[in-house]
């Protein structure tokens, strides 16, 4: 099938690579405001040709939005305005209630399938794209009852081709769960980086001493604000809720240390170790 | 040379594997309270023989303490009581002021070299040992002026054989730096795991949705309390200092979200992104 990818960055680029490898995509248009991304995506054979929005949409069976969630929410109604009943539109954003709400009453709502692949890295741009990224991860489809059966089938086929396991969820639940499982990790990682940068003035020492543990905890702090500010904005209430709980949990560690209550400290750590049984 | 390793777990076991691979160790005794660790270490050819403390020390050129930092601090004076001026003792603990203080006036102080390899994982036991663990990481030697030149040379040789780059530091500075760069990461990771376990009652959902980002941020939360409670205890003041700063930094994110001040949020994230230049 012919596919237009709006936003040929990390996610759009990785999807393109895999869908071509699996012979799902016969031709891929890249639509991107960044000339550099288009050039890189052409060089890396991620896309076959550049297109503008109208031309790309007109000539594609499937249109994938893989741009920051605020931009996607703004652009989606205009994309749906342009599609026929034989075309399908999907997104790949990390928040779902906002985008689903934005097209709730759109006459072409049923051509859209709300999607979120549970994968990402701290990098961006087509050069970061990896075909095998999604394999084994969860691919969440939200509010499937609002999509036409044939559109849903096409997106389920895409999720299979990406080698993800499909999970169905309503958009509100999705945004609660991702606040816990993805968004809060980014905030703790940013705050940890800021802590170390604030307190550890000797940057050379950070560089020299940084252990594998620190590097993995702080890895997400490299993620770009263009992507993450809109996510936090769209999922503000849930993220605040989890952030408040996280600060409460950190205060327990603080209290255990201040009071030299090492049995309590052990209890807190033993409780955290339960994550072993869930994430092996 | 003949080496006794006290504590044949993750760190002791990994050192043993590498030192044998490099032909630095001709014979390795394992000294461990856990019969299971000894059996596993023998099966995995991490050690050549089991020994008790007296026999192992008497028969070795180098004695490596690789046990939790509270146990190491307690045991080190007794180990030094048993060594001659031709033997060397090193540790591998994550806090250094405590252990260095414990033997400050010991008549055999100069036979001891305080060491900390900046590597670890969330796993423990000889089965987790990996020969290539330390390669490319920092190996910190503390208070080298308190060690005899020949003992220091031997440990520097060990650090080279482990393929680490040696950094010299005094014990107090070491404990400040590791509070920033290693210990706080563990606390944030534990607290993050507790947050998610507290808020996200549907464990199946955590398992299904967990993204690579979440998994890497929460990985350290699998680390065992037997190792980490003593570290936090010995480095209490520094850890509290960094933890307070970390809570302050998290509150900035909270405030930015509550006030819907997204320029400030972007500023906080952009600042955190500076970690990119330090940790590539």
XYZ file of C-alpha atoms in Angstrom:
560
model
C 0.000 0.000 0.000
C 1.030 3.614 -0.452
C 1.749 5.413 2.775
C 2.275 9.057 3.689
C 4.249 9.698 6.832
C 3.767 13.132 8.315
C 6.880 13.708 10.434
C 9.806 11.531 9.364
C 11.574 11.536 12.716
C 12.402 8.770 15.172
C 8.926 7.209 15.251
C 7.770 7.924 11.700
C 11.149 6.887 10.314
C 11.259 3.652 12.320
C 7.746 2.736 11.194
C 8.684 3.436 7.568
C 11.758 1.203 7.751
C 9.855 -1.718 9.236
C 6.819 -1.399 6.960
C 9.059 -1.403 3.924
C 11.065 -4.386 5.208
C 7.806 -6.282 5.652
C 6.615 -5.320 2.157
C 3.576 -3.632 3.655
C 4.579 -0.289 2.163
C 5.019 -0.216 -1.619
C 5.710 3.518 -1.720
C 6.323 6.001 1.091
C 5.843 9.757 0.914
C 7.556 11.891 3.521
C 5.835 15.093 4.642
C 7.928 17.222 6.966
C 8.488 20.917 7.637
C 12.174 20.222 8.109
C 14.080 20.176 4.818
C 16.941 18.483 6.640
C 14.753 15.623 7.813
C 13.433 15.119 4.276
C 16.955 15.063 2.840
C 18.174 12.619 5.490
C 15.096 10.411 5.099
C 15.637 10.273 1.316
C 19.339 9.483 1.774
C 18.553 6.715 4.258
C 15.850 5.324 1.921
C 13.288 5.789 4.668
C 11.010 7.549 2.173
C 10.715 7.319 -1.600
C 9.667 10.903 -2.245
C 8.865 14.167 -0.591
C 5.310 15.455 -0.828
C 3.245 18.321 0.431
C 0.231 17.554 2.572
C -2.349 17.618 -0.224
C -0.411 15.579 -2.730
C 0.728 13.033 -0.119
C -2.739 12.493 1.272
C -4.403 12.355 -2.118
C -2.061 9.642 -3.298
C -1.940 7.388 -0.190
C -3.966 4.526 1.259
C -2.687 5.202 4.757
C -1.599 8.456 6.371
C 0.492 8.248 9.534
C 0.856 11.298 11.783
C 4.103 11.057 13.712
C 4.573 14.611 14.934
C 4.469 16.140 18.446
C 1.061 15.690 20.089
C 0.077 19.370 19.981
C 0.816 19.588 16.265
C -0.978 16.295 15.611
C -4.065 17.472 17.439
C -4.116 20.652 15.392
C -3.411 18.991 12.048
C -5.639 15.920 12.271
C -8.967 17.655 11.458
C -7.420 19.151 8.317
C -6.068 15.739 7.308
C -9.468 14.124 7.805
C -11.040 16.884 5.700
C -8.925 15.634 2.798
C -9.487 11.864 3.018
C -12.078 9.676 1.321
C -13.861 6.661 2.780
C -11.237 4.352 1.329
C -8.335 5.979 3.153
C -7.130 5.458 6.712
C -5.392 7.862 9.096
C -3.480 6.870 12.236
C -1.342 8.772 14.696
C 1.443 7.648 17.026
C 1.232 10.138 19.876
C 1.899 9.550 23.557
C -1.371 11.182 24.705
C -4.718 10.128 23.353
C -7.644 11.925 25.021
C -6.762 15.248 23.401
C -6.495 14.043 19.833
C -9.555 11.815 20.077
C -11.503 14.733 21.540
C -10.360 17.046 18.736
C -12.067 14.945 16.048
C -14.951 13.514 18.062
C -17.566 15.146 15.855
C -15.611 15.238 12.633
C -17.653 13.743 9.769
C -14.666 11.573 8.823
C -13.902 10.476 12.422
C -14.343 6.814 11.499
C -11.365 6.953 9.095
C -9.034 7.730 12.029
C -7.490 5.143 14.356
C -5.824 6.457 17.514
C -2.555 4.603 18.083
C 0.395 4.731 20.461
C 3.450 2.499 20.117
C 5.062 1.990 23.536
C 8.568 2.628 22.340
C 10.837 5.619 22.014
C 14.361 6.743 22.687
C 15.951 9.988 23.780
C 17.019 10.643 20.193
C 15.164 12.306 17.352
C 15.314 12.712 13.596
C 15.420 10.158 10.784
C 19.016 9.203 11.601
C 17.761 7.710 14.881
C 15.202 5.497 13.145
C 15.554 1.741 13.715
C 13.434 -0.864 11.910
C 13.370 -3.301 14.829
C 12.370 -0.688 17.424
C 8.836 -1.782 18.046
C 9.277 -5.529 18.069
C 7.837 -7.154 21.191
C 6.481 -3.886 22.597
C 2.854 -2.907 23.171
C 0.902 -1.101 20.472
C -2.132 0.607 21.992
C -5.258 1.317 19.930
C -7.717 3.667 21.631
C -11.478 4.044 21.233
C -11.618 1.455 18.473
C -15.434 1.632 18.401
C -15.109 5.125 16.932
C -13.178 3.803 13.923
C -14.616 2.066 10.861
C -13.972 -1.689 10.772
C -11.884 -1.535 7.608
C -9.750 1.318 8.983
C -9.248 -0.621 12.215
C -8.266 -3.747 10.262
C -5.650 -1.833 8.336
C -4.106 -0.387 11.480
C -4.171 -3.789 13.217
C -2.266 -5.119 10.218
C 0.279 -2.330 10.652
C 0.677 -3.125 14.355
C 1.249 -6.782 13.475
C 3.784 -5.865 10.820
C 5.623 -3.801 13.445
C 5.667 -7.025 15.523
C 3.906 -5.345 18.422
C 1.168 -6.895 20.551
C -2.055 -4.934 20.272
C -3.776 -3.602 23.392
C -7.183 -1.905 23.243
C -8.012 0.818 25.699
C -10.120 3.916 25.951
C -8.241 7.182 25.555
C -8.751 8.334 29.153
C -7.407 5.088 30.616
C -4.490 5.208 28.221
C -3.521 8.660 29.425
C -3.675 7.584 33.063
C -1.532 4.517 32.435
C 1.065 6.339 30.352
C 1.344 8.999 33.060
C 2.490 6.206 35.396
C 4.532 4.165 33.040
C 6.119 6.623 30.693
C 5.548 10.291 31.456
C 6.644 10.261 35.115
C 9.886 8.472 34.163
C 10.753 11.394 31.968
C 10.074 13.941 34.690
C 12.178 12.058 37.262
C 14.948 11.714 34.733
C 14.881 15.430 33.845
C 14.803 16.356 37.532
C 17.672 13.983 38.260
C 19.766 15.530 35.511
C 18.981 19.009 36.858
C 19.878 17.873 40.382
C 23.231 16.567 39.317
C 23.930 19.562 37.072
C 22.996 21.889 39.931
C 24.957 20.158 42.667
C 27.854 18.642 40.792
C 29.650 21.612 39.371
C 32.586 19.565 38.190
C 31.210 18.325 34.887
C 34.423 16.474 34.160
C 33.777 14.392 37.289
C 30.272 13.466 36.149
C 31.700 12.359 32.861
C 34.514 10.357 34.412
C 32.531 8.710 37.187
C 29.174 8.155 35.545
C 28.262 4.551 36.181
C 26.015 2.439 34.009
C 23.270 2.867 36.626
C 23.369 6.645 36.467
C 23.517 6.662 32.692
C 20.441 4.486 32.377
C 18.449 6.487 34.924
C 19.335 9.785 33.316
C 19.091 8.639 29.700
C 15.562 9.955 29.216
C 16.682 13.417 30.324
C 18.181 13.775 26.858
C 14.672 13.789 25.341
C 13.701 16.964 23.534
C 11.254 19.575 24.855
C 9.519 19.935 21.453
C 8.140 16.461 21.962
C 7.698 16.400 25.731
C 6.267 19.793 26.671
C 3.116 19.098 24.571
C 2.770 15.640 26.145
C 2.948 17.019 29.688
C 0.578 19.795 28.693
C -2.013 17.440 27.246
C -1.733 15.012 30.138
C -1.314 17.612 32.862
C -3.834 16.320 35.407
C -2.636 12.720 35.341
C 1.022 13.669 35.348
C 0.515 16.000 38.311
C -1.294 13.276 40.177
C 1.547 10.801 39.711
C 4.185 13.467 40.330
C 2.619 14.313 43.684
C 2.694 10.663 44.643
C 6.310 10.414 43.520
C 7.325 13.355 45.690
C 5.493 11.685 48.599
C 7.445 8.486 47.986
C 10.758 10.354 47.876
C 9.867 12.076 51.152
C 9.552 8.640 52.758
C 13.167 7.921 51.836
C 14.152 11.321 53.171
C 12.322 10.710 56.422
C 13.825 7.225 56.855
C 17.311 8.676 56.412
C 16.746 11.726 58.600
C 15.358 9.611 61.408
C 17.996 6.929 60.809
C 15.130 4.473 60.610
C 16.926 1.810 58.597
C 14.251 -0.842 59.056
C 11.825 1.500 57.339
C 14.390 2.194 54.616
C 14.748 -1.541 54.065
C 10.974 -1.869 53.901
C 10.756 0.844 51.234
C 13.448 -0.843 49.169
C 11.950 -4.314 49.578
C 8.628 -2.950 48.381
C 10.312 -1.377 45.342
C 11.953 -4.738 44.590
C 8.467 -6.087 43.778
C 8.944 -4.449 40.389
C 11.197 -7.478 39.685
C 8.170 -9.745 39.502
C 6.425 -7.422 37.079
C 9.345 -6.368 34.888
C 11.722 -9.250 34.559
C 49.329 -14.197 41.914
C 47.102 -15.957 44.413
C 43.951 -14.060 45.258
C 41.314 -14.455 47.960
C 37.947 -12.965 47.194
C 35.769 -12.324 50.211
C 32.234 -12.242 48.860
C 31.904 -14.043 45.529
C 28.853 -12.147 44.327
C 28.301 -9.830 41.390
C 31.390 -7.659 41.949
C 33.775 -10.233 43.443
C 32.749 -12.795 40.846
C 33.139 -10.385 37.939
C 36.604 -9.355 39.149
C 37.600 -13.010 39.503
C 36.505 -13.842 35.962
C 38.402 -10.935 34.436
C 41.565 -11.411 36.513
C 41.727 -15.055 35.524
C 41.088 -14.251 31.851
C 43.998 -11.794 32.000
C 46.257 -14.353 33.695
C 46.670 -12.022 36.650
C 45.171 -14.588 39.013
C 46.897 -17.974 39.128
C 44.658 -19.299 41.892
C 41.494 -17.874 43.424
C 40.082 -18.702 46.837
C 36.450 -17.908 47.507
C 35.429 -16.887 51.014
C 31.703 -16.508 51.490
C 29.153 -17.130 54.240
C 26.722 -18.380 51.621
C 27.260 -22.057 50.785
C 25.140 -21.557 47.695
C 27.395 -18.772 46.411
C 30.462 -20.957 46.969
C 28.896 -23.889 45.110
C 27.812 -21.694 42.224
C 31.203 -19.959 42.075
C 32.974 -23.337 41.940
C 30.599 -24.598 39.227
C 31.119 -21.470 37.166
C 34.924 -21.709 37.631
C 34.918 -18.286 39.215
C 36.984 -19.662 42.101
C 39.357 -22.620 42.368
C 38.648 -23.505 45.970
C 36.703 -22.507 49.002
C 38.616 -21.291 52.028
C 37.919 -19.907 55.467
C 39.183 -16.433 56.286
C 42.456 -17.510 57.953
C 43.483 -20.068 55.376
C 42.512 -17.829 52.434
C 44.370 -14.809 53.748
C 47.444 -16.781 54.778
C 47.813 -18.270 51.331
C 47.127 -15.185 49.149
C 49.104 -12.282 47.725
C 45.984 -10.157 47.328
C 42.774 -10.152 49.340
C 39.715 -8.491 47.794
C 36.762 -7.561 49.978
C 33.615 -7.505 47.880
C 30.881 -7.576 50.518
C 28.290 -4.973 51.582
C 29.920 -1.803 52.921
C 28.847 -2.307 56.554
C 30.278 -5.838 56.621
C 33.470 -4.671 54.880
C 34.013 -1.893 57.397
C 33.603 -4.356 60.253
C 35.761 -7.084 58.735
C 38.648 -5.048 57.343
C 40.500 -4.498 60.676
C 40.468 -8.258 61.320
C 41.751 -8.932 57.807
C 44.584 -6.439 58.256
C 45.460 -8.097 61.588
C 46.219 -11.248 59.605
C 48.308 -9.860 56.737
C 52.053 -9.452 56.419
C 53.970 -6.633 54.765
C 54.090 -8.581 51.526
C 50.342 -8.882 51.154
C 47.815 -6.400 49.801
C 44.168 -5.851 50.692
C 41.629 -3.947 48.595
C 37.895 -3.422 48.836
C 35.279 -2.591 46.213
C 32.666 -0.704 48.216
C 30.469 2.164 47.073
C 31.258 4.353 50.127
C 34.795 5.144 51.148
C 35.007 7.538 54.120
C 33.658 4.926 56.552
C 36.023 2.134 55.658
C 39.059 4.398 55.424
C 38.157 5.866 58.824
C 37.780 2.401 60.356
C 41.436 1.530 59.711
C 42.978 4.989 59.916
C 45.186 4.061 62.887
C 45.566 0.375 62.136
C 49.274 -0.653 62.184
C 48.794 -2.382 58.823
C 46.857 0.496 57.229
C 49.429 0.829 54.455
C 48.651 -2.677 53.163
C 45.105 -1.566 52.317
C 44.032 0.227 49.153
C 40.546 1.711 49.119
C 38.919 1.016 45.755
C 35.554 1.517 44.080
C 34.748 0.264 40.582
C 32.034 2.437 39.019
C 29.997 -0.457 37.739
C 27.158 -2.590 39.033
C 23.841 -4.026 38.007
C 20.577 -4.686 39.777
C 21.491 -8.376 40.049
C 23.500 -10.238 42.655
C 25.252 -13.548 43.208
C 27.987 -15.323 41.236
C 25.573 -16.186 38.428
C 25.345 -12.468 37.608
C 29.118 -12.100 37.277
C 30.409 -10.890 33.896
C 34.110 -10.715 33.000
C 33.735 -7.640 30.783
C 31.724 -5.624 33.312
C 34.313 -3.101 34.258
C 35.830 -2.386 30.882
C 35.911 1.321 30.055
C 34.467 2.382 33.409
C 36.139 4.421 36.132
C 38.065 2.694 38.935
C 38.452 5.055 41.879
C 41.340 4.710 44.313
C 40.923 6.763 47.476
C 43.526 8.202 49.883
C 46.400 6.620 47.988
C 48.951 8.390 50.193
C 47.844 6.151 53.081
C 48.788 3.015 51.127
C 52.313 1.595 50.701
C 53.751 2.113 47.202
C 53.991 -1.595 46.447
C 50.380 -2.216 47.580
C 49.226 0.713 45.450
C 51.153 -0.630 42.443
C 49.497 -3.997 42.767
C 46.009 -2.486 42.902
C 46.790 -0.180 39.966
C 47.778 -3.317 38.059
C 44.435 -4.896 38.978
C 42.528 -1.808 37.806
C 44.426 -1.936 34.511
C 43.684 -5.624 34.117
C 39.993 -4.849 34.654
C 40.415 -2.348 31.780
C 39.194 0.538 33.902
C 40.641 4.040 33.917
C 42.045 4.932 37.322
C 40.868 8.055 39.128
C 42.429 9.214 42.404
C 40.316 10.995 44.958
C 40.089 11.483 48.671
C 37.432 9.422 50.418
C 35.255 12.400 51.393
C 35.138 13.751 47.833
C 34.412 10.272 46.540
C 31.386 9.956 48.817
C 30.037 13.331 47.727
C 30.439 12.498 44.048
C 28.910 9.035 44.327
C 25.932 10.492 46.194
C 25.280 12.591 43.067
C 26.153 10.110 40.423
C 25.147 6.746 41.790
C 23.316 6.774 45.110
C 20.594 9.291 44.215
C 19.788 7.342 41.021
C 18.957 4.358 43.164
C 16.685 6.347 45.446
C 14.789 7.916 42.537
C 14.443 4.523 40.933
C 13.142 2.914 44.150
C 10.737 5.801 44.671
C 9.561 5.581 41.076
C 8.868 1.862 41.445
C 6.952 2.548 44.671
C 5.002 5.321 42.963
C 3.915 3.091 40.135
C 3.195 0.142 42.428
C 1.140 2.419 44.660
C -0.827 4.170 41.937
C -1.041 1.553 39.247
C -2.956 -1.268 40.864
C -3.278 -3.170 37.631
C 0.049 -4.978 37.567
C -0.831 -6.673 34.324
C -1.083 -3.236 32.720
C 2.383 -2.261 33.947
C 3.748 -5.437 32.463
C 1.982 -5.018 29.147
C 2.618 -1.331 28.651
C 6.065 -0.916 30.138
C 8.135 0.936 27.587
C 11.885 0.746 27.220
C 12.108 4.166 28.873
C 10.268 3.079 31.982
C 12.205 -0.154 32.212
C 15.542 1.604 32.087
C 14.534 4.231 34.639
C 13.186 1.652 37.046
C 15.879 -0.988 36.508
C 17.902 0.046 39.549
C 14.830 -0.434 41.759
C 15.517 -4.148 41.518
C 18.736 -3.688 43.534
C 18.813 -5.499 46.864
C 18.467 -3.834 50.277
C 21.342 -5.885 51.783
C 23.717 -3.930 49.587
C 21.979 -0.568 49.479
C 20.761 0.113 53.020
C 24.390 0.083 54.304
C 25.470 2.406 51.486
C 22.742 4.947 52.281
C 23.543 4.606 55.981
C 27.241 5.260 55.505
C 26.650 8.107 53.100
C 23.616 9.536 54.840
C 24.576 13.225 54.922
C 25.568 13.465 51.282
C 22.606 11.427 50.086
C 20.187 13.589 52.085
C 21.750 16.697 50.654
C 21.287 15.506 47.072
C 17.837 14.073 47.819
C 16.665 17.446 49.124
C 17.898 19.092 45.955
C 16.173 16.430 43.880
C 12.839 17.042 45.616
C 13.328 20.773 44.988
C 13.911 20.080 41.303
C 10.800 17.903 41.071
C 8.789 20.647 42.737
C 9.830 22.987 39.924
C 8.204 20.625 37.420
C 5.146 20.418 39.635
C 4.923 24.193 39.864
C 5.391 24.666 36.117
C 2.541 22.222 35.452
C 0.241 23.586 38.150
C 0.706 27.133 36.918
C 0.552 25.988 33.293
C 3.809 27.841 32.809
C 5.003 25.922 29.765
C 7.854 28.270 28.975
C 9.287 27.459 32.386
C 8.696 23.745 31.777
C 10.590 24.023 28.504
C 13.406 25.824 30.290
C 13.670 23.038 32.881
C 13.797 20.401 30.159
C 16.286 22.321 28.054
C 18.512 22.626 31.084
C 18.269 18.877 31.718
C 19.202 18.259 28.078
C 22.675 19.637 28.910
C 23.398 16.160 30.265
C 23.734 15.201 26.568
C 27.005 17.070 26.331
C 28.378 15.324 29.388
C 27.062 11.806 28.851
C 27.041 11.056 25.167
